[in-house]
């Protein structure tokens, strides 16, 4: 019988439910259990694919092409849980499915209502993950208890315990215990209210995880337990981590969470295995090198817009024992202030993916700067397209070269719409999405990094390198070193005359893990370390002479 853990959040949003759920998944997995993770989001968009990064942060793409919430990135980085389109549902998807059933006449003349039809649909998507190969399903409910939109999801998880038995379900509630400076103490009232709201719905949480900036005293835990009807051993402190998010699972272990879950669900488990994780934290704490990478994007000021890219840079840093200082640079500010002022001093430059024209010229200037100053450069998706435009304009001399995404009438459309995209009008879920195979050329940085001839990476784009120009680019030494299996789509470009200049049409950041850095990010960091040591040697020679 598969066991179910439901993770809800209270008091405020952004408490890190995703990270906590991922950490729980990781700890159970490392006790030998087979875990699946799932996020239910109460908003009405069918998926986050159509939302601006300002609203939602990054859109995380899975192998099967689903565009999902960025918390699924945490799930993949922390666990081996297989993720698919069943791992993320929204209110929009739930309603869409119920309304389609109604149109097909599947409700036999009944009035279709939130209870039971919407709640049944929600319970259905939770049950879908429970099978013989799964010991525990962890379902995270997006939003905060008390939100109007969350109600049907909370009602569904309440009913779920009736269906499968209370002994097979565990409710974990994540709350905030704020420190009030004026009073000089931690306040437990918001947590009491939040649990009160859950209990009104009929859910008595089994475990409380309390986010806090200061340690919670035994007396405060006792008080929380008393008011929330929870034994003190199940009031778990989760103190803010200033150093790294990868500390979260270890602190949960220190506070006894994994052992408690095992006990409460009556699971048989192995001993917890965390050596490699402790090792990666050791590497993070004791770096041998320090380098800096500029990430030049349209949403640089938003901390979650390029989440997986920032994480992947950290992973590559761990791999090379290097502390990676990331500079988030707004591409529009390069247009105003020029690249020298904003980019000099960095050991590498990365231009991430994106949509829309704002900031494009700043990205192109940043790439020109990296190319001419021989700074390691990594372009991702739109970053690759910008590298192609920059090369066309400034090396080949194709004045006005552009992508038809930004200038439909350009005379030099070096980036153009994929054939399969030409007749598509709907925006949601219609790009070239998900895992695609690419073949690598025998020579080149890509092949050297991957150490294999065939790769599989995740995509999310509508535009591509225009093959009409391939010869011309090759003649000027920008080469295609990775293509779709039939050779028709350029997936990777490189400049063999540059120390490290590589750009890809796909999103490698989605496949990087803290314990297994992505080979291309690792290559970039290696090149940045080499550049840094070369420059410091040169500087010391200059100062000695
Ligand atoms: N806007 C570009 C395209 O659709 C790039 C997309 C991306 O960077 N993910 O092709």
Coordinates of C-alpha atoms and ligand atoms in Angstrom, one line a residue:
X1 CA 0.0 0.0 0.0
X2 CA 1.5 3.4 -1.1
X3 CA 1.6 5.9 1.7
X4 CA 0.8 9.6 1.2
X5 CA 2.4 12.7 2.6
X6 CA 0.6 16.0 2.0
X7 CA 2.6 19.2 2.5
X8 CA 0.6 22.5 3.0
X9 CA 1.8 26.0 3.9
X10 CA 0.5 28.7 6.1
X11 CA 1.0 32.3 7.3
X12 CA 2.9 33.6 4.2
X13 CA 3.9 32.3 0.8
X14 CA 7.5 31.7 -0.2
X15 CA 8.3 29.7 2.9
X16 CA 10.1 27.1 0.9
X17 CA 7.5 24.3 0.7
X18 CA 9.1 23.1 -2.5
X19 CA 12.5 22.8 -0.9
X20 CA 11.0 21.2 2.2
X21 CA 9.0 18.7 0.1
X22 CA 12.1 17.9 -2.0
X23 CA 14.2 17.5 1.2
X24 CA 11.6 15.1 2.6
X25 CA 11.6 13.1 -0.7
X26 CA 15.4 13.0 -0.6
X27 CA 15.6 11.8 3.0
X28 CA 13.1 9.0 2.4
X29 CA 14.8 8.0 -0.8
X30 CA 18.1 7.8 1.1
X31 CA 16.5 5.5 3.5
X32 CA 15.8 3.1 0.7
X33 CA 12.2 4.0 -0.1
X34 CA 10.8 4.6 -3.6
X35 CA 9.3 8.1 -3.6
X36 CA 7.2 10.1 -6.1
X37 CA 6.7 13.9 -5.8
X38 CA 3.8 16.0 -7.1
X39 CA 2.8 19.7 -6.9
X40 CA -0.8 20.9 -7.1
X41 CA -1.1 24.6 -7.9
X42 CA -4.3 26.4 -7.2
X43 CA -4.0 29.0 -10.0
X44 CA -6.2 28.8 -13.1
X45 CA -3.6 28.8 -15.9
X46 CA -3.4 25.3 -17.3
X47 CA 0.3 25.4 -16.8
X48 CA 2.9 28.1 -16.0
X49 CA 4.1 28.0 -19.6
X50 CA 2.1 31.1 -20.5
X51 CA 3.1 33.1 -17.4
X52 CA 5.7 35.9 -17.2
X53 CA 8.8 35.1 -15.1
X54 CA 7.8 38.1 -13.0
X55 CA 4.7 36.2 -11.9
X56 CA 6.1 32.8 -11.5
X57 CA 9.8 32.6 -11.9
X58 CA 11.3 30.1 -14.2
X59 CA 9.2 27.5 -16.1
X60 CA 10.7 24.1 -15.5
X61 CA 10.6 21.7 -18.4
X62 CA 10.4 17.9 -18.1
X63 CA 11.6 15.2 -20.5
X64 CA 8.0 14.6 -21.6
X65 CA 7.7 18.2 -22.6
X66 CA 5.5 19.4 -19.8
X67 CA 6.0 23.0 -18.7
X68 CA 5.9 22.9 -14.9
X69 CA 6.4 24.8 -11.6
X70 CA 9.9 25.6 -10.6
X71 CA 9.5 23.5 -7.4
X72 CA 9.8 20.5 -9.7
X73 CA 13.4 21.6 -10.3
X74 CA 14.0 21.1 -6.6
X75 CA 12.4 17.7 -6.7
X76 CA 14.7 16.6 -9.5
X77 CA 17.8 18.1 -8.0
X78 CA 17.2 16.5 -4.6
X79 CA 15.8 13.1 -5.6
X80 CA 15.6 10.5 -8.4
X81 CA 11.8 10.6 -8.4
X82 CA 10.6 10.1 -12.0
X83 CA 8.7 13.2 -13.0
X84 CA 6.1 13.6 -15.7
X85 CA 3.0 15.6 -16.6
X86 CA 1.3 13.8 -13.7
X87 CA 3.7 15.6 -11.3
X88 CA 2.2 19.0 -11.6
X89 CA -1.5 19.9 -11.9
X90 CA -3.2 23.3 -11.7
X91 CA -6.8 24.3 -11.0
X92 CA -7.0 25.1 -14.7
X93 CA -6.1 21.6 -15.7
X94 CA -8.5 20.0 -13.2
X95 CA -11.4 22.2 -14.4
X96 CA -10.5 21.6 -18.0
X97 CA -10.6 17.9 -17.6
X98 CA -13.9 18.0 -15.6
X99 CA -15.5 20.3 -18.2
X100 CA -14.4 18.1 -21.1
X101 CA -15.9 15.1 -19.3
X102 CA -19.1 17.1 -18.8
X103 CA -19.2 17.9 -22.6
X104 CA -18.8 14.2 -23.4
X105 CA -21.8 13.5 -21.2
X106 CA -19.8 11.5 -18.6
X107 CA -21.7 12.8 -15.6
X108 CA -25.1 11.3 -16.8
X109 CA -27.3 14.3 -16.3
X110 CA -26.0 15.3 -12.9
X111 CA -25.2 18.9 -11.8
X112 CA -21.4 19.2 -11.9
X113 CA -20.1 20.7 -8.7
X114 CA -16.9 21.5 -6.8
X115 CA -17.8 18.7 -4.4
X116 CA -17.7 15.9 -5.5
X117 CA -16.7 16.4 -9.1
X118 CA -13.7 18.7 -8.8
X119 CA -12.5 17.1 -5.6
X120 CA -12.8 13.6 -7.2
X121 CA -10.7 14.8 -10.1
X122 CA -8.1 16.1 -7.6
X123 CA -8.1 12.8 -5.7
X124 CA -7.8 11.0 -9.0
X125 CA -4.6 12.8 -10.0
X126 CA -3.1 12.0 -6.5
X127 CA -4.0 8.3 -6.8
X128 CA -2.5 8.2 -10.3
X129 CA 1.0 8.3 -8.7
X130 CA 0.3 5.5 -6.2
X131 CA 1.4 2.1 -7.7
X132 CA 3.3 -1.0 -6.8
X133 CA 6.6 0.6 -7.5
X134 CA 6.0 3.5 -5.1
X135 CA 6.3 3.5 -1.3
X136 CA 5.5 7.1 -0.7
X137 CA 3.8 9.8 -2.7
X138 CA 4.5 13.4 -1.6
X139 CA 1.9 15.9 -2.7
X140 CA 2.7 19.6 -2.2
X141 CA -0.3 21.9 -2.2
X142 CA 0.7 25.3 -3.7
X143 CA -0.4 28.6 -2.1
X144 CA -1.2 29.3 1.5
X145 CA -4.0 27.9 3.7
X146 CA -6.8 30.4 3.7
X147 CA -6.5 31.3 0.0
X148 CA -9.9 31.0 -1.7
X149 CA -8.3 29.0 -4.6
X150 CA -6.8 26.4 -2.3
X151 CA -10.1 25.3 -0.8
X152 CA -10.9 22.4 -3.2
X153 CA -7.4 21.0 -2.9
X154 CA -7.5 21.0 0.9
X155 CA -11.0 19.5 0.8
X156 CA -9.7 16.8 -1.5
X157 CA -6.7 15.9 0.6
X158 CA -9.0 15.8 3.7
X159 CA -11.3 13.3 1.9
X160 CA -8.3 11.3 0.7
X161 CA -7.6 10.0 4.2
X162 CA -11.2 8.8 4.4
X163 CA -10.7 6.9 1.2
X164 CA -7.3 5.2 1.8
X165 CA -7.3 5.2 5.6
X166 CA -5.8 7.7 8.0
X167 CA -2.9 5.4 8.8
X168 CA -1.7 5.7 5.2
X169 CA -1.7 9.5 5.2
X170 CA 0.5 12.1 6.9
X171 CA -0.3 15.9 6.9
X172 CA 2.7 18.1 7.2
X173 CA 2.2 21.9 7.6
X174 CA 4.9 24.4 7.0
X175 CA 4.5 27.7 8.9
X176 CA 6.4 30.8 9.9
X177 CA 7.4 31.6 13.5
X178 CA 8.5 35.2 13.1
X179 CA 10.9 37.1 15.4
X180 CA 9.5 40.4 16.5
X181 CA 12.4 42.8 17.2
X182 CA 10.3 45.3 19.2
X183 CA 9.1 42.5 21.5
X184 CA 12.5 40.7 21.4
X185 CA 10.8 37.3 21.0
X186 CA 9.4 34.7 18.6
X187 CA 5.7 34.8 18.0
X188 CA 3.7 31.6 17.7
X189 CA 0.3 33.2 17.1
X190 CA 0.4 33.2 13.3
X191 CA 1.1 29.5 13.4
X192 CA -1.8 28.9 15.8
X193 CA -4.1 30.7 13.4
X194 CA -2.9 28.9 10.4
X195 CA -3.3 25.5 12.0
X196 CA -6.7 26.7 13.3
X197 CA -7.8 27.4 9.6
X198 CA -6.6 23.9 8.6
X199 CA -8.5 22.3 11.4
X200 CA -11.7 24.2 10.4
X201 CA -11.4 22.4 7.1
X202 CA -11.1 19.2 8.9
X203 CA -7.3 18.6 8.6
X204 CA -5.4 18.1 11.8
X205 CA -1.7 18.4 10.8
X206 CA 0.5 15.5 12.1
X207 CA 3.7 17.4 11.8
X208 CA 4.5 21.1 11.9
X209 CA 7.6 22.4 10.3
X210 CA 8.3 25.9 11.6
X211 CA 10.4 28.3 9.5
X212 CA 12.2 30.7 11.8
X213 CA 15.2 33.0 11.8
X214 CA 16.0 32.2 15.5
X215 CA 16.1 28.9 17.3
X216 CA 12.7 28.0 18.9
X217 CA 13.0 27.3 22.6
X218 CA 11.6 24.1 24.2
X219 CA 8.9 26.2 25.8
X220 CA 7.8 27.8 22.5
X221 CA 7.6 24.4 20.9
X222 CA 5.6 23.1 23.8
X223 CA 3.2 26.1 23.4
X224 CA 2.9 25.6 19.7
X225 CA 2.2 21.9 20.3
X226 CA -0.5 22.6 22.9
X227 CA -2.4 25.2 20.9
X228 CA -2.1 23.2 17.6
X229 CA -2.9 19.8 19.2
X230 CA 0.4 18.3 18.1
X231 CA 2.9 16.4 20.3
X232 CA 6.1 18.4 20.9
X233 CA 8.3 15.8 19.1
X234 CA 6.3 16.7 15.9
X235 CA 7.0 20.4 16.2
X236 CA 10.1 20.6 14.0
X237 CA 12.2 23.7 13.7
X238 CA 13.6 24.7 10.3
X239 CA 15.9 27.6 10.8
X240 CA 16.9 29.9 7.9
X241 CA 19.9 28.7 6.0
X242 CA 22.2 31.6 5.1
X243 CA 24.8 29.4 3.5
X244 CA 23.1 27.0 1.1
X245 CA 19.7 25.5 0.4
X246 CA 21.5 22.1 0.3
X247 CA 21.8 22.4 4.1
X248 CA 18.0 22.0 4.5
X249 CA 17.8 18.2 4.4
X250 CA 20.6 17.9 7.0
X251 CA 19.0 20.3 9.4
X252 CA 15.7 18.4 9.1
X253 CA 17.5 15.2 10.0
X254 CA 19.1 16.9 13.0
X255 CA 15.6 17.8 14.1
X256 CA 14.4 14.2 13.7
X257 CA 12.0 14.7 10.8
X258 CA 12.9 11.6 8.8
X259 CA 12.7 9.3 11.8
X260 CA 9.4 10.7 12.8
X261 CA 7.9 10.2 9.3
X262 CA 9.1 6.6 9.2
X263 CA 7.6 6.0 12.6
X264 CA 4.2 7.7 11.9
X265 CA 3.7 5.9 8.6
X266 CA 4.9 2.6 9.9
X267 CA 7.5 2.3 7.0
X268 CA 10.3 -0.2 6.9
X269 CA 13.4 1.7 6.0
X270 CA 17.2 1.3 5.7
X271 CA 19.8 3.5 7.5
X272 CA 20.0 7.0 6.2
X273 CA 22.8 7.4 3.6
X274 CA 24.1 11.0 3.4
X275 CA 27.9 10.8 2.9
X276 CA 27.9 12.3 -0.6
X277 CA 25.6 15.1 0.4
X278 CA 27.7 16.0 3.4
X279 CA 30.7 15.9 1.1
X280 CA 29.1 18.4 -1.3
X281 CA 28.5 20.8 1.6
X282 CA 32.1 20.4 2.6
X283 CA 33.2 21.3 -0.9
X284 CA 30.9 24.4 -0.8
X285 CA 32.3 25.5 2.5
X286 CA 36.0 25.0 1.6
X287 CA 36.4 26.2 -2.0
X288 CA 39.9 26.2 -3.5
X289 CA 39.1 28.7 -6.2
X290 CA 36.9 31.7 -6.5
X291 CA 35.5 32.9 -9.8
X292 CA 32.7 35.1 -11.0
X293 CA 30.1 34.5 -13.8
X294 CA 27.9 37.3 -15.2
X295 CA 24.4 36.1 -16.1
X296 CA 23.0 38.7 -18.6
X297 CA 19.3 38.4 -18.8
X298 CA 16.1 40.3 -19.1
X299 CA 14.9 39.3 -15.7
X300 CA 18.2 39.6 -13.8
X301 CA 16.6 41.3 -10.8
X302 CA 14.1 38.5 -10.2
X303 CA 15.7 35.8 -8.0
X304 CA 13.8 32.9 -9.5
X305 CA 13.7 33.8 -13.2
X306 CA 16.8 31.8 -14.0
X307 CA 16.7 29.5 -11.0
X308 CA 18.0 26.3 -12.6
X309 CA 20.8 28.2 -14.2
X310 CA 22.0 29.6 -10.9
X311 CA 21.7 26.2 -9.4
X312 CA 23.6 24.6 -12.3
X313 CA 26.5 27.1 -11.9
X314 CA 26.7 26.2 -8.2
X315 CA 26.8 22.5 -9.0
X316 CA 29.6 23.0 -11.4
X317 CA 31.4 25.1 -8.7
X318 CA 31.0 22.2 -6.3
X319 CA 32.4 19.8 -8.9
X320 CA 35.5 22.0 -9.3
X321 CA 35.8 23.0 -5.7
X322 CA 35.2 26.6 -6.7
X323 CA 33.0 29.3 -5.2
X324 CA 31.0 30.8 -8.0
X325 CA 30.0 34.4 -7.5
X326 CA 27.1 35.1 -9.8
X327 CA 26.6 38.6 -11.1
X328 CA 23.0 39.2 -12.2
X329 CA 23.1 41.7 -14.9
X330 CA 20.1 43.3 -16.5
X331 CA 20.6 43.2 -20.3
X332 CA 19.0 46.6 -20.8
X333 CA 21.6 48.2 -18.5
X334 CA 24.3 47.1 -20.9
X335 CA 22.5 49.0 -23.6
X336 CA 22.7 52.1 -21.4
X337 CA 26.0 51.8 -19.8
X338 CA 28.1 49.6 -22.1
X339 CA 29.6 46.2 -21.5
X340 CA 33.0 47.3 -20.2
X341 CA 31.5 49.0 -17.1
X342 CA 29.3 46.1 -16.2
X343 CA 31.2 43.0 -17.4
X344 CA 34.9 43.7 -17.0
X345 CA 36.3 41.5 -14.2
X346 CA 34.0 38.6 -14.8
X347 CA 35.6 35.2 -15.6
X348 CA 32.7 34.0 -17.7
X349 CA 29.5 35.3 -19.3
X350 CA 26.3 33.4 -19.6
X351 CA 23.3 34.6 -21.6
X352 CA 20.1 32.5 -20.7
X353 CA 16.9 31.8 -22.6
X354 CA 14.0 34.1 -23.0
X355 CA 11.3 35.6 -25.1
X356 CA 10.5 39.1 -26.4
X357 CA 12.6 41.9 -27.7
X358 CA 13.4 43.9 -24.5
X359 CA 17.1 43.8 -23.7
X360 CA 18.1 41.9 -26.9
X361 CA 20.6 44.4 -28.0
X362 CA 22.2 44.4 -24.5
X363 CA 22.6 40.6 -24.8
X364 CA 24.2 40.9 -28.2
X365 CA 26.6 43.5 -26.9
X366 CA 27.5 41.3 -24.0
X367 CA 28.2 38.4 -26.4
X368 CA 30.3 40.6 -28.6
X369 CA 32.3 41.6 -25.5
X370 CA 32.9 38.0 -24.5
X371 CA 33.9 37.0 -28.1
X372 CA 36.3 39.9 -28.6
X373 CA 37.8 39.8 -25.1
X374 CA 38.1 36.0 -25.3
X375 CA 36.0 35.6 -22.1
X376 CA 34.4 32.1 -21.7
X377 CA 30.9 32.4 -23.0
X378 CA 27.9 30.1 -22.6
X379 CA 24.7 30.8 -24.5
X380 CA 21.4 29.0 -23.7
X381 CA 18.5 28.9 -26.1
X382 CA 17.8 32.7 -26.8
X383 CA 21.4 33.1 -25.7
X384 CA 22.5 30.9 -28.6
X385 CA 20.2 32.8 -31.0
X386 CA 21.8 36.1 -29.9
X387 CA 25.3 34.7 -30.4
X388 CA 24.3 33.8 -34.0
X389 CA 22.9 37.3 -34.6
X390 CA 26.0 38.9 -33.1
X391 CA 28.4 36.8 -35.2
X392 CA 26.3 37.5 -38.4
X393 CA 26.4 41.2 -37.8
X394 CA 29.9 41.8 -36.6
X395 CA 32.0 39.0 -38.1
X396 CA 30.3 38.0 -41.3
X397 CA 29.2 41.5 -41.9
X398 CA 25.5 40.8 -42.4
X399 CA 24.2 44.2 -41.4
X400 CA 20.7 44.1 -39.8
X401 CA 20.8 40.4 -39.3
X402 CA 18.2 39.4 -36.8
X403 CA 15.7 36.8 -35.6
X404 CA 12.3 36.9 -37.2
X405 CA 10.9 36.8 -33.6
X406 CA 12.1 40.4 -33.2
X407 CA 12.0 41.7 -36.8
X408 CA 9.7 39.8 -39.1
X409 CA 10.9 41.7 -42.1
X410 CA 14.7 41.4 -41.6
X411 CA 16.6 40.9 -44.8
X412 CA 19.0 38.6 -43.0
X413 CA 16.8 36.2 -40.9
X414 CA 19.7 34.2 -39.4
X415 CA 17.2 32.9 -36.8
X416 CA 13.8 31.9 -38.1
X417 CA 10.7 30.0 -37.1
X418 CA 10.9 26.2 -37.0
X419 CA 8.9 24.7 -39.9
X420 CA 6.7 22.8 -37.5
X421 CA 5.8 26.1 -35.8
X422 CA 4.6 27.9 -38.9
X423 CA 0.9 27.2 -38.6
X424 CA 0.6 27.3 -34.8
X425 CA -1.5 30.0 -33.3
X426 CA -2.2 28.8 -29.7
X427 CA 0.4 29.8 -27.2
X428 CA 0.1 27.2 -24.5
X429 CA 2.2 24.0 -24.8
X430 CA 2.9 24.4 -28.5
X431 CA 6.6 25.0 -28.6
X432 CA 9.3 22.4 -29.5
X433 CA 9.3 21.0 -26.0
X434 CA 11.0 18.3 -24.0
X435 CA 13.7 15.8 -24.5
X436 CA 15.3 15.5 -27.9
X437 CA 18.3 13.6 -29.1
X438 CA 21.3 15.4 -30.6
X439 CA 24.4 14.0 -32.3
X440 CA 27.7 15.6 -31.5
X441 CA 30.6 16.3 -33.9
X442 CA 33.7 14.3 -33.1
X443 CA 35.8 17.5 -32.5
X444 CA 34.8 20.4 -30.4
X445 CA 34.2 21.5 -26.8
X446 CA 30.8 19.9 -26.6
X447 CA 32.0 16.4 -27.4
X448 CA 34.9 16.9 -25.0
X449 CA 32.6 17.9 -22.2
X450 CA 30.0 15.2 -22.7
X451 CA 32.5 12.5 -23.5
X452 CA 29.9 10.7 -25.6
X453 CA 28.6 11.1 -29.2
X454 CA 24.8 11.1 -28.6
X455 CA 23.0 13.2 -26.0
X456 CA 19.5 14.0 -24.9
X457 CA 18.5 17.4 -23.6
X458 CA 15.3 19.4 -23.0
X459 CA 14.0 22.0 -25.3
X460 CA 11.6 24.9 -25.2
X461 CA 11.7 27.2 -28.3
X462 CA 9.9 28.1 -31.5
X463 CA 12.9 29.6 -33.5
X464 CA 16.0 28.0 -34.8
X465 CA 19.3 28.7 -36.6
X466 CA 18.5 29.3 -40.3
X467 CA 20.3 26.6 -42.3
X468 CA 20.5 28.8 -45.4
X469 CA 23.4 30.5 -43.6
X470 CA 25.2 27.5 -42.2
X471 CA 28.0 27.5 -44.9
X472 CA 28.6 31.2 -44.5
X473 CA 29.0 30.8 -40.7
X474 CA 31.3 27.8 -41.1
X475 CA 33.5 29.8 -43.6
X476 CA 34.0 32.4 -40.8
X477 CA 34.6 29.7 -38.2
X478 CA 31.4 29.6 -36.2
X479 CA 30.7 25.8 -36.4
X480 CA 27.7 23.6 -35.6
X481 CA 29.0 20.9 -33.3
X482 CA 25.6 19.3 -32.4
X483 CA 22.5 18.7 -34.5
X484 CA 19.2 16.8 -34.4
X485 CA 19.8 13.2 -35.5
X486 CA 18.9 14.0 -39.2
X487 CA 21.3 16.9 -39.1
X488 CA 18.6 19.4 -39.9
X489 CA 18.5 21.5 -36.7
X490 CA 21.6 23.2 -35.2
X491 CA 21.6 22.4 -31.5
X492 CA 25.1 23.5 -30.6
X493 CA 27.5 26.2 -32.0
X494 CA 31.1 26.9 -31.1
X495 CA 33.9 29.2 -32.0
X496 CA 37.0 27.0 -32.3
X497 CA 39.3 30.1 -32.3
X498 CA 38.1 31.2 -28.9
X499 CA 39.2 29.7 -25.5
X500 CA 35.6 28.6 -24.6
X501 CA 32.6 29.9 -26.6
X502 CA 29.7 27.5 -26.8
X503 CA 26.0 28.0 -27.2
X504 CA 23.1 25.5 -27.2
X505 CA 19.5 25.6 -28.5
X506 CA 18.3 23.5 -25.5
X507 CA 18.3 23.9 -21.7
X508 CA 21.0 21.9 -20.1
X509 CA 20.3 23.6 -16.7
X510 CA 17.3 21.3 -16.2
X511 CA 19.5 18.2 -16.0
X512 CA 22.1 19.4 -13.5
X513 CA 22.2 18.0 -10.0
X514 CA 24.3 19.1 -7.0
X515 CA 25.8 15.6 -6.9
X516 CA 26.3 15.4 -10.7
X517 CA 27.1 18.7 -12.3
X518 CA 26.1 19.2 -16.0
X519 CA 29.1 18.6 -18.3
X520 CA 28.7 21.9 -20.1
X521 CA 28.4 24.0 -17.0
X522 CA 31.3 22.1 -15.6
X523 CA 33.2 23.0 -18.8
X524 CA 32.4 26.7 -18.4
X525 CA 33.5 26.8 -14.8
X526 CA 36.8 25.0 -15.7
X527 CA 37.4 27.6 -18.4
X528 CA 36.6 30.4 -16.0
X529 CA 39.0 29.0 -13.4
X530 CA 41.7 28.8 -16.1
X531 CA 41.1 32.3 -17.2
X532 CA 41.3 33.6 -13.6
X533 CA 44.5 31.8 -12.8
X534 CA 46.1 33.0 -16.1
X535 CA 45.1 36.5 -15.3
X536 CA 46.4 36.4 -11.8
X537 CA 49.7 34.9 -13.0
X538 CA 50.0 37.7 -15.5
X539 CA 49.1 40.3 -12.9
X540 CA 51.7 39.0 -10.5
X541 CA 54.3 39.0 -13.3
X542 CA 53.5 42.6 -14.1
X543 CA 53.7 43.7 -10.5
X544 CA 57.0 41.8 -10.1
X545 CA 58.6 43.5 -13.1
Ligands
LIG1 N1 12.3 33.0 -27.9 C1 13.2 32.0 -28.4 C2 12.4 30.9 -29.2 O1 11.2 30.8 -29.0 C3 14.0 31.3 -27.4 C4 13.3 30.5 -26.4 C5 14.1 30.2 -25.1 O2 15.1 30.8 -24.9 N2 13.6 29.3 -24.3 O3 12.9 30.2 -30.0

